[in-house]
PDB file of C-alpha atoms and ligand atoms in Angstrom:
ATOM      1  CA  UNK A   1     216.686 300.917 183.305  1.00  0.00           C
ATOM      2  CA  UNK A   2     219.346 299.012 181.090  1.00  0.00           C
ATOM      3  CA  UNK A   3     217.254 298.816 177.802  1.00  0.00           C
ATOM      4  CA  UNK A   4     219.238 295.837 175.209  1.00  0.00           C
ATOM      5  CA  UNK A   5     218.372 295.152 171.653  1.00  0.00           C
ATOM      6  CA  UNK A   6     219.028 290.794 172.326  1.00  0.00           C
ATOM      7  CA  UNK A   7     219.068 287.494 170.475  1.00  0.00           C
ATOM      8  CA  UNK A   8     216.991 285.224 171.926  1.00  0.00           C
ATOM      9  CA  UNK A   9     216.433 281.436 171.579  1.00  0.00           C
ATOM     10  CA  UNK A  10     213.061 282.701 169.542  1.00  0.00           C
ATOM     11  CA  UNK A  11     213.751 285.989 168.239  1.00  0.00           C
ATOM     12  CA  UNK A  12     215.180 289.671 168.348  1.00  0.00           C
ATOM     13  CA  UNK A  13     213.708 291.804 170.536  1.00  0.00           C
ATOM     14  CA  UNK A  14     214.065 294.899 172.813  1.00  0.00           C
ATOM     15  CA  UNK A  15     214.798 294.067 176.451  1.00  0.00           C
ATOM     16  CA  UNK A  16     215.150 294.663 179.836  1.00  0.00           C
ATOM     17  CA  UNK A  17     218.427 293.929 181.683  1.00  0.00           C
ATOM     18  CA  UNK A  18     218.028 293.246 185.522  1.00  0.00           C
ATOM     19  CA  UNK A  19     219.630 292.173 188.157  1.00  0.00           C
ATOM     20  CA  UNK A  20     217.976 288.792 189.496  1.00  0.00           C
ATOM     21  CA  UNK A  21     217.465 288.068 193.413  1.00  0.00           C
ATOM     22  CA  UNK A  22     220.841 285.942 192.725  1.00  0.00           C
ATOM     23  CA  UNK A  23     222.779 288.531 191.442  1.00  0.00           C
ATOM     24  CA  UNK A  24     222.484 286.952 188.143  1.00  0.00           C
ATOM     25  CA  UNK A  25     220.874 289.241 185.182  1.00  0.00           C
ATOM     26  CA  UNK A  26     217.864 288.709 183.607  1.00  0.00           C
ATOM     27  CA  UNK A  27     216.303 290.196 180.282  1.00  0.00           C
ATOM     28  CA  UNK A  28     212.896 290.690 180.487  1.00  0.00           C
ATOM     29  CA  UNK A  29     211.350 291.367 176.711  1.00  0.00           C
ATOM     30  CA  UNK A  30     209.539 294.688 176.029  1.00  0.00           C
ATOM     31  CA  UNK A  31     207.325 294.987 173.048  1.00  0.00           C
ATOM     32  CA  UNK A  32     208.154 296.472 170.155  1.00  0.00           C
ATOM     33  CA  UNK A  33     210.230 299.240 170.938  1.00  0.00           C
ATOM     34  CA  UNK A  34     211.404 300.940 174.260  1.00  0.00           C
ATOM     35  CA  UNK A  35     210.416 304.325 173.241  1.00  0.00           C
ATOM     36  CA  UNK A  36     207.820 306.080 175.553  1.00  0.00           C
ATOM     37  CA  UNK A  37     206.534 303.884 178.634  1.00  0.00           C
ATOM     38  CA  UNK A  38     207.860 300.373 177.300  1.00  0.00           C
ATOM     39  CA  UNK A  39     205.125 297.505 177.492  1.00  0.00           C
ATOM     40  CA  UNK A  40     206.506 294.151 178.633  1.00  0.00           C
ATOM     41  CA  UNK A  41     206.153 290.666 176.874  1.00  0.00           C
ATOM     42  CA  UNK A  42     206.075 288.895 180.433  1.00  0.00           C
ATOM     43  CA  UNK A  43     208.674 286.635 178.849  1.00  0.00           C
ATOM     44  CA  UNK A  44     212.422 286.477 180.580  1.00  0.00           C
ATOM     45  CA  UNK A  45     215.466 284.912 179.594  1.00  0.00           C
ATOM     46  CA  UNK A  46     219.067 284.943 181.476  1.00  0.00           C
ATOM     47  CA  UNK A  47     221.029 287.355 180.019  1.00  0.00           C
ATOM     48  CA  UNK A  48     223.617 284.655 179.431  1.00  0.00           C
ATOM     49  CA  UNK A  49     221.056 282.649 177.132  1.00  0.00           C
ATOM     50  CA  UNK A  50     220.621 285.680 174.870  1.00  0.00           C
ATOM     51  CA  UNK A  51     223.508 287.846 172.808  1.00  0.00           C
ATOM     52  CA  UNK A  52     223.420 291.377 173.146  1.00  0.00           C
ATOM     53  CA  UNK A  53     222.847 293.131 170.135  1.00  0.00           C
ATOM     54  CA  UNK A  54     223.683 297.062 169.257  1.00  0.00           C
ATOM     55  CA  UNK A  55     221.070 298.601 171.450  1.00  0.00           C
ATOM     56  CA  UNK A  56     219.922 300.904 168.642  1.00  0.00           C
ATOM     57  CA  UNK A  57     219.127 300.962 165.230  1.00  0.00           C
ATOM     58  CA  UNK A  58     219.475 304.341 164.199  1.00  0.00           C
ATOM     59  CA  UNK A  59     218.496 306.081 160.767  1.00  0.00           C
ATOM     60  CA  UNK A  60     221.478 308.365 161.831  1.00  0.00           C
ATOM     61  CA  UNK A  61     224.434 309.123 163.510  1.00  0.00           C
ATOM     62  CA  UNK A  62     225.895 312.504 164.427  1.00  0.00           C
ATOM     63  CA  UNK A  63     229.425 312.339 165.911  1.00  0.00           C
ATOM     64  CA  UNK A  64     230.896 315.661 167.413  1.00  0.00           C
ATOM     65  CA  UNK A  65     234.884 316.200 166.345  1.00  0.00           C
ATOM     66  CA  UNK A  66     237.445 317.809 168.393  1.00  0.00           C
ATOM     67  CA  UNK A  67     234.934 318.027 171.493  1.00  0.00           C
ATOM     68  CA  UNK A  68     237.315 317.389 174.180  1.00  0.00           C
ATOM     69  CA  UNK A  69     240.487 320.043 174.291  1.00  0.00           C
ATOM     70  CA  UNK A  70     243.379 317.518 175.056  1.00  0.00           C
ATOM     71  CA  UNK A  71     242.134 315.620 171.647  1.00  0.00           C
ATOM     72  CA  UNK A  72     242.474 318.854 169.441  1.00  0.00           C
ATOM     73  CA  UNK A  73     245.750 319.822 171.090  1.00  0.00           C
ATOM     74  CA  UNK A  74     246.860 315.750 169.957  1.00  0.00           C
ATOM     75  CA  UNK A  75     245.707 316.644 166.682  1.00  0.00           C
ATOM     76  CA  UNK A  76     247.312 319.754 166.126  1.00  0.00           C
ATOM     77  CA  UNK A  77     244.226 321.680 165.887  1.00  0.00           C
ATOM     78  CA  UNK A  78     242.049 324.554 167.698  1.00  0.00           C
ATOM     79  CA  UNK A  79     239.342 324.002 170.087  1.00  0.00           C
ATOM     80  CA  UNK A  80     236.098 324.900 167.751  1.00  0.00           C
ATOM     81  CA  UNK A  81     233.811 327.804 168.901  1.00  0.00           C
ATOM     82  CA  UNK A  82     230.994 325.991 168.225  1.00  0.00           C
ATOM     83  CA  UNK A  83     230.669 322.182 167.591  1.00  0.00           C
ATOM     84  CA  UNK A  84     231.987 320.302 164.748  1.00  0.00           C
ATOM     85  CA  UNK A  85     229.321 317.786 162.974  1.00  0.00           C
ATOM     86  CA  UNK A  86     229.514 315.071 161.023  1.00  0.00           C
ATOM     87  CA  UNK A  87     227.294 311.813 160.060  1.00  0.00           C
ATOM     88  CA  UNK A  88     228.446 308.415 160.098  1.00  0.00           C
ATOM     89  CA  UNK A  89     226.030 305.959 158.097  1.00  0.00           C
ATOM     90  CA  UNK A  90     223.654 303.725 160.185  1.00  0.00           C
ATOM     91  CA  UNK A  91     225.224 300.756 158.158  1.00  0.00           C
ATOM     92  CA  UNK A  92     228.566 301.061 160.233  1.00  0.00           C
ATOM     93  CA  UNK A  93     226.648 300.085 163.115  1.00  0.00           C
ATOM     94  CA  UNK A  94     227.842 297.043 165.304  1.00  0.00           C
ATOM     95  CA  UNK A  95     226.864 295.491 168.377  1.00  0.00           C
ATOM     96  CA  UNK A  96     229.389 294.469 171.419  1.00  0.00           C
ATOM     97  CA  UNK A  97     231.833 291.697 170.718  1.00  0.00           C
ATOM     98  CA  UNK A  98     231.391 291.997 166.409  1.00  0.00           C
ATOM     99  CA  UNK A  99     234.625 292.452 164.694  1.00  0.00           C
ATOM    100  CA  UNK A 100     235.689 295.990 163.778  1.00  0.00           C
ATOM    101  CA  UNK A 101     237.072 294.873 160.413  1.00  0.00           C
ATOM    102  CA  UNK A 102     240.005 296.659 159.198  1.00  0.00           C
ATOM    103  CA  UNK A 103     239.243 298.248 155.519  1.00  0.00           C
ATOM    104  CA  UNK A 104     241.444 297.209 152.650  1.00  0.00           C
ATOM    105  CA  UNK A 105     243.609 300.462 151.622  1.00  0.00           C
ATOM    106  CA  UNK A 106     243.660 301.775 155.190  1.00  0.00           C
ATOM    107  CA  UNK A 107     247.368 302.129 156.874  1.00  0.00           C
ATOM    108  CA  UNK A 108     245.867 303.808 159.960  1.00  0.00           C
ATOM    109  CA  UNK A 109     242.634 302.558 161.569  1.00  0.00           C
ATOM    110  CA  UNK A 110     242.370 304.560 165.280  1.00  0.00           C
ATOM    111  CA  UNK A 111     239.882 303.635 167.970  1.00  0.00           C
ATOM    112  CA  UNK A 112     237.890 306.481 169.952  1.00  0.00           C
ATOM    113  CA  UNK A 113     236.241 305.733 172.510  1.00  0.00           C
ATOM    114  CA  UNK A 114     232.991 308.287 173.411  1.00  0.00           C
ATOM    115  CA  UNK A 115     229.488 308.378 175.288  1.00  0.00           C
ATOM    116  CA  UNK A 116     226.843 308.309 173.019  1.00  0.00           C
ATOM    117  CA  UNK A 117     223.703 309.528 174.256  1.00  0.00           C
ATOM    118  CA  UNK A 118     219.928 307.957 171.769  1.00  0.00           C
ATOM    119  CA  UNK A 119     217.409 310.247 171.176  1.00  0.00           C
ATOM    120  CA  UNK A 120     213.775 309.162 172.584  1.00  0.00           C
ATOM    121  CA  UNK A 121     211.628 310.933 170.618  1.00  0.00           C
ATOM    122  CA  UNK A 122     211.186 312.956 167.546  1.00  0.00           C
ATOM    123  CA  UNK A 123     212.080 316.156 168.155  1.00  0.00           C
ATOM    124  CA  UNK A 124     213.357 319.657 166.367  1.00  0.00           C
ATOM    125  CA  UNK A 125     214.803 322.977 167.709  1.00  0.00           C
ATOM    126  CA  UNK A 126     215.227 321.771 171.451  1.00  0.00           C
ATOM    127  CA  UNK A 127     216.591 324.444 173.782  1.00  0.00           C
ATOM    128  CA  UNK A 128     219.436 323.120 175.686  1.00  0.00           C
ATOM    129  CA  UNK A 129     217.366 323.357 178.936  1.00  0.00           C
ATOM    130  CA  UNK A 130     214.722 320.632 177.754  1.00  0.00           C
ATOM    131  CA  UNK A 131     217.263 318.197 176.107  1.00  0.00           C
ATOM    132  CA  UNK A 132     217.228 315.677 178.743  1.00  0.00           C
ATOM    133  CA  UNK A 133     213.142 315.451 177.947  1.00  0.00           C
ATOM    134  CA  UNK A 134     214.047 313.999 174.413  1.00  0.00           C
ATOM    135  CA  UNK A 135     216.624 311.183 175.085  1.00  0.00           C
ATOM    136  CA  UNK A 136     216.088 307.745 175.593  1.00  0.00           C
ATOM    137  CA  UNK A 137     219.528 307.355 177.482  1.00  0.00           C
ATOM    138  CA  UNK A 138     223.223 306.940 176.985  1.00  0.00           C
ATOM    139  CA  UNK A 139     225.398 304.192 175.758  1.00  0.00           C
ATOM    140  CA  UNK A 140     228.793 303.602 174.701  1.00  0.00           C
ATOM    141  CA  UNK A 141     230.684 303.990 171.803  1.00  0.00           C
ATOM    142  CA  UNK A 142     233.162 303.868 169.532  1.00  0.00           C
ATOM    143  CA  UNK A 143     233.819 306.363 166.720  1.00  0.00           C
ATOM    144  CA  UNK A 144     235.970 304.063 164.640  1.00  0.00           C
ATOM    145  CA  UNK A 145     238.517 306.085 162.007  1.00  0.00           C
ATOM    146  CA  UNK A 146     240.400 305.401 159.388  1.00  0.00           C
ATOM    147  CA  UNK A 147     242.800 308.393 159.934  1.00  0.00           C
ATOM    148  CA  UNK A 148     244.708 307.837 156.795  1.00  0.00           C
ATOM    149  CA  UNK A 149     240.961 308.066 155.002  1.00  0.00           C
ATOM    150  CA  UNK A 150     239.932 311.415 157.206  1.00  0.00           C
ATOM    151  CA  UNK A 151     243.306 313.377 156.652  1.00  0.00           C
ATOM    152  CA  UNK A 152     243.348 312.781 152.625  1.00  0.00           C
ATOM    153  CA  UNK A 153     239.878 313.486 151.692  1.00  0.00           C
ATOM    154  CA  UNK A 154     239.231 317.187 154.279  1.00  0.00           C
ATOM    155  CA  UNK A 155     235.969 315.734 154.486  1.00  0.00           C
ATOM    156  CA  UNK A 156     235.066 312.919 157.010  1.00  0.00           C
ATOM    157  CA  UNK A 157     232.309 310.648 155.257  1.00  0.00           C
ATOM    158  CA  UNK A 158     235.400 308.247 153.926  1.00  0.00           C
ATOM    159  CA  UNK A 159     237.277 307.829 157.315  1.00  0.00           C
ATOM    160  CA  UNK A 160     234.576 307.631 159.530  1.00  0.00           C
ATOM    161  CA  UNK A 161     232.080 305.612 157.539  1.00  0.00           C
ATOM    162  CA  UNK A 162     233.391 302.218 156.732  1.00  0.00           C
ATOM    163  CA  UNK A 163     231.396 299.117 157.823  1.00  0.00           C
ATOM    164  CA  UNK A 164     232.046 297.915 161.879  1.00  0.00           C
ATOM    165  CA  UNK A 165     232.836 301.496 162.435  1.00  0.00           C
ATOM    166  CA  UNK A 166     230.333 302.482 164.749  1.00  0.00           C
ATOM    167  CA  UNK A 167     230.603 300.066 167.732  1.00  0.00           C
ATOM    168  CA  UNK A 168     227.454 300.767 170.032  1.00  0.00           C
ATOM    169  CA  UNK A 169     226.273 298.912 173.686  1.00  0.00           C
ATOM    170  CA  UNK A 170     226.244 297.072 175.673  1.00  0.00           C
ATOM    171  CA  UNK A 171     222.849 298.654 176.429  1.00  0.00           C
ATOM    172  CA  UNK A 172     221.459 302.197 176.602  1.00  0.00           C
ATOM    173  CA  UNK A 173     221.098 303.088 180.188  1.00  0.00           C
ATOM    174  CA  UNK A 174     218.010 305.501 180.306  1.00  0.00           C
ATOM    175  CA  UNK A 175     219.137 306.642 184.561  1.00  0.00           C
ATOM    176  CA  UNK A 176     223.002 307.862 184.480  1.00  0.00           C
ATOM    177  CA  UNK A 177     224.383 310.989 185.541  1.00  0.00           C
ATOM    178  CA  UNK A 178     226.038 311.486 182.011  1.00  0.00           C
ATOM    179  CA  UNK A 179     227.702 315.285 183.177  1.00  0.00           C
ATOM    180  CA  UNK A 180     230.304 313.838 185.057  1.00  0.00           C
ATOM    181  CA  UNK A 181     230.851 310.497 184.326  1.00  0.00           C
ATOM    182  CA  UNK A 182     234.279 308.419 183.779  1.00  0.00           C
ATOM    183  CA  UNK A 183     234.748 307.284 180.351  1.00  0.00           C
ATOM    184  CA  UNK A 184     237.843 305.122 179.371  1.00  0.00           C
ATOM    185  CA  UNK A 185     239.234 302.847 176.828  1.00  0.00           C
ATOM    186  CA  UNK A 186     241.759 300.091 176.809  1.00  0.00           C
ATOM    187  CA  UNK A 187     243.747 298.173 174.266  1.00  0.00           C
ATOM    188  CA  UNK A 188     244.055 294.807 175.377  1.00  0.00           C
ATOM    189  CA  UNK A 189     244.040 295.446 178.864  1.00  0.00           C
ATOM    190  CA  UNK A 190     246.302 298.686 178.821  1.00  0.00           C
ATOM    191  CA  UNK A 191     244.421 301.869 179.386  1.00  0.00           C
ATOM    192  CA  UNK A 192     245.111 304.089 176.351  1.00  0.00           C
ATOM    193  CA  UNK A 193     242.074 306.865 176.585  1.00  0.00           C
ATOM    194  CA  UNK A 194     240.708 307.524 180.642  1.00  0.00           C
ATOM    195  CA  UNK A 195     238.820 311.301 181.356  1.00  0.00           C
ATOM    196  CA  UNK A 196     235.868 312.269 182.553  1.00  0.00           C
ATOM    197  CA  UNK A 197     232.557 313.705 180.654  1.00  0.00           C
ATOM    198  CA  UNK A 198     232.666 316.788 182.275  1.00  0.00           C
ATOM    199  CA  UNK A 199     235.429 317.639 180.332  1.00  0.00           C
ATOM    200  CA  UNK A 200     233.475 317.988 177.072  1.00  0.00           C
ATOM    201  CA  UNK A 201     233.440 321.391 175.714  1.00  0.00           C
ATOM    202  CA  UNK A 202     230.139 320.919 174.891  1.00  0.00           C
ATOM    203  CA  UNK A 203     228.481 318.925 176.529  1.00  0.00           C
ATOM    204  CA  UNK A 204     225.002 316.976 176.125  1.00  0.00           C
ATOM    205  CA  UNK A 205     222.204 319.580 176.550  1.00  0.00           C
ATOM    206  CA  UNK A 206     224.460 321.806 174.015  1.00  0.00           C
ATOM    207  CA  UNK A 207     224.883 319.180 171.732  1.00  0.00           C
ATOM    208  CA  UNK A 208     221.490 318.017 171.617  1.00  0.00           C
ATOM    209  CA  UNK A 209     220.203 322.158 170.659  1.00  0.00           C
ATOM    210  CA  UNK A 210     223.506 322.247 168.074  1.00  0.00           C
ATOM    211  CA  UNK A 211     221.868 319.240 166.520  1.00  0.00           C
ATOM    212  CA  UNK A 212     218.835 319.639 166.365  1.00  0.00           C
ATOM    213  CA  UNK A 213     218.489 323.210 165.098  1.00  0.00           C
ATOM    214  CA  UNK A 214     219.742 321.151 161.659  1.00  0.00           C
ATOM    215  CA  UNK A 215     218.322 318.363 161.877  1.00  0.00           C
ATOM    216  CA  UNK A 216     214.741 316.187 162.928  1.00  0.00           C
ATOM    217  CA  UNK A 217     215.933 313.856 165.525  1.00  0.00           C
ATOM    218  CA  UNK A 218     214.283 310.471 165.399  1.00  0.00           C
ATOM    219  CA  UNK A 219     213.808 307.897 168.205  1.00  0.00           C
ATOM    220  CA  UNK A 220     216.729 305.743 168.411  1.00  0.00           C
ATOM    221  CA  UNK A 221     219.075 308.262 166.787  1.00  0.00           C
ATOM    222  CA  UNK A 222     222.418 308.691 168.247  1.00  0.00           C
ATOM    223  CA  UNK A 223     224.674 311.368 168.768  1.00  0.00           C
ATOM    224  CA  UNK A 224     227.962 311.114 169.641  1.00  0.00           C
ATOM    225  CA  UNK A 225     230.030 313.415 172.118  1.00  0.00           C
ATOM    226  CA  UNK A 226     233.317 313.166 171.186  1.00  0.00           C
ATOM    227  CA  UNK A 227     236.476 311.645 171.985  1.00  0.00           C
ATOM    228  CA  UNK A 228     239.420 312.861 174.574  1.00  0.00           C
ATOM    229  CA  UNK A 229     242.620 312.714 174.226  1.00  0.00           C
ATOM    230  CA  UNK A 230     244.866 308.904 173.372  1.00  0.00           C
ATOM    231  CA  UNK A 231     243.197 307.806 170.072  1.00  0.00           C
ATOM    232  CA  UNK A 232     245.505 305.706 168.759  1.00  0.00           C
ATOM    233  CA  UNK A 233     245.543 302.837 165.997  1.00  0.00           C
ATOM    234  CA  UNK A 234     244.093 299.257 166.232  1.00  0.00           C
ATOM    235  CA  UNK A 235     245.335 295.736 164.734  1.00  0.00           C
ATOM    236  CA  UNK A 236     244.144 292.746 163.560  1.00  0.00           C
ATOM    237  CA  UNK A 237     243.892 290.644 166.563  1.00  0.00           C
ATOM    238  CA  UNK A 238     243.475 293.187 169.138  1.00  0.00           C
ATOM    239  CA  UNK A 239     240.573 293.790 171.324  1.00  0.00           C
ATOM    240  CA  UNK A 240     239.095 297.302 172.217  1.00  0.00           C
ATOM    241  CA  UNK A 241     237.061 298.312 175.494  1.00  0.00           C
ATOM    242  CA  UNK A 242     235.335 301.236 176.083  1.00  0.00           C
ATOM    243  CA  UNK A 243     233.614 302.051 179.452  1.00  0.00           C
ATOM    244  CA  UNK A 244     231.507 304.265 180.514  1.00  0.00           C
ATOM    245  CA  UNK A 245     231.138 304.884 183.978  1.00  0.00           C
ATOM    246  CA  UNK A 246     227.245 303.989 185.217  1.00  0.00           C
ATOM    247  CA  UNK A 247     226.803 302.279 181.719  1.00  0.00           C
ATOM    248  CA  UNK A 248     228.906 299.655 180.709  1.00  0.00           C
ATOM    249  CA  UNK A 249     231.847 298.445 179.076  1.00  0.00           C
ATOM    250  CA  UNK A 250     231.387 297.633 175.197  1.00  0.00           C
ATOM    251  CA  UNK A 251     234.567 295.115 173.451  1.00  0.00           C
ATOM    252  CA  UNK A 252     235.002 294.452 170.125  1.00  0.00           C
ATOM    253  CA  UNK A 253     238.132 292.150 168.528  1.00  0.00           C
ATOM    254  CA  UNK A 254     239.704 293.565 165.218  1.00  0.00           C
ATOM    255  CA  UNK A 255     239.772 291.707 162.738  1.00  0.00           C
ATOM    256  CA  UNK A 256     241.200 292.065 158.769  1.00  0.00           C
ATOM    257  CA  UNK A 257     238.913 289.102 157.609  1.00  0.00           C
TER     258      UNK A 257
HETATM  259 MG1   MG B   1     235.000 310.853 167.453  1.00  0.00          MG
END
């Protein structure tokens, strides 16, 4: 199931996206929220009468650095033993097609695009070999940095946490075979970022045990995996795609305004 946060022409709700019997997609409105076995409204728009909103509201947002070995060998840095964690603040979230707005007193503002993967249920301590049982699903995403910001401070909350910085969508897909999926990124049009996700070094289950032997994990939190190698920087007027194989493909425009 494709489970979007929309706009409709009475409201914000949780949906369903479908396929109609004429190919053309449907949102069908769940109650409340999609955690557990989702109840349904019984009302259905288009999809092209709504706007798709960022699937998630999350009250946090891991992201995993240097998690794919051609990245750290760009940066100039060692593959980690163990995974490298970080928060971004739920306020940098965005939904597909909002402006990723260039900070004021940034020179260097890179895209990376990642699979994200939204936690279903509260959860602590989960071995690696019951992760799957606490996610919602995966989505796509885009760990937006202000390298200048990362590099001067040796701490990440500065570069990584400006408003429009988390791009997330264009749905969570709960059904996706996220170990081996393709995950790429283009720049207007030109592929800059293209691997696949079994190329993480650690990958989901790991992640999700790393995690969460910190940390609660609450429904709707996200963490994300990581970002291979091509991050490169964004300008005002460009448009960035990331795609996730079996997911989506989530744009955003860049703006300075
Ligand atoms: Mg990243």
């Amino acid at each position: 199931m494709r489970i979007a946060r929309i706009a409709h022409p009475e409201g914000v709700a949780f949906a369903a996206v479908e396929a109609g019997p004429d190919g053309a997609e449907t949102a069908t409105e769940i109650a409340e929220h999609p955690f557990g076995t989702p109840n349904f409204t019984g009302r259905t728009w288009p999809l092209a009468d709504t706007r798709l909103l960022a699937p998630i509201l999350p009250t946090k947002i891991i992201g995993i650095g240097r998690n794919y070995a051609d990245h750290a060998a760009e940066m100039g840095r060692e593959v980690p033993a163990d995974p490298v964690m970080f928060l971004k603040p739920n306020t940098a979230v965005v939904g597909p097609d909002v402006a990723i707005k260039l900070p004021t007193g940034s020179s260097r503002v890179d895209y990376e695009g990642e699979l994200a993967v939204v936690i279903g249920r509260p959860c602590k301590d989960v071995p690696a070999s019951q992760a799957a049982g606490v996610l919602l699903g995966a989505t796509v995403a885009n760990d937006v940095t202000a390298r200048d910001h990362q590099q001067a401070d040796g701490q990440w909350t500065r570069g990584k946490g400006h408003d429009t910085f988390c791009p997330l969508g264009p749905w969570v897909q709960t059904s996706v075979d996220i170990g081996d999926a393709g995950l790429r990124t283009e720049l207007d049009g030109k592929v800059v970022q293209d691997t696949r996700t079994s190329l993480l070094l650690h990958d989901v289950p790991a992640l999700v045990e790393w995690v969460s032997r910190v940390m609660t994990l609450l429904p709707g939190d996200v963490i994300l995996t990581g970002t291979p190698a091509g991050v490169g920087p964004m300008a005002e007027g460009q448009t960035v795609s990331v795609t996730v194989e079996g997911i989506g493909t989530l744009s955003n425009p860049v703006t300075s305004k």
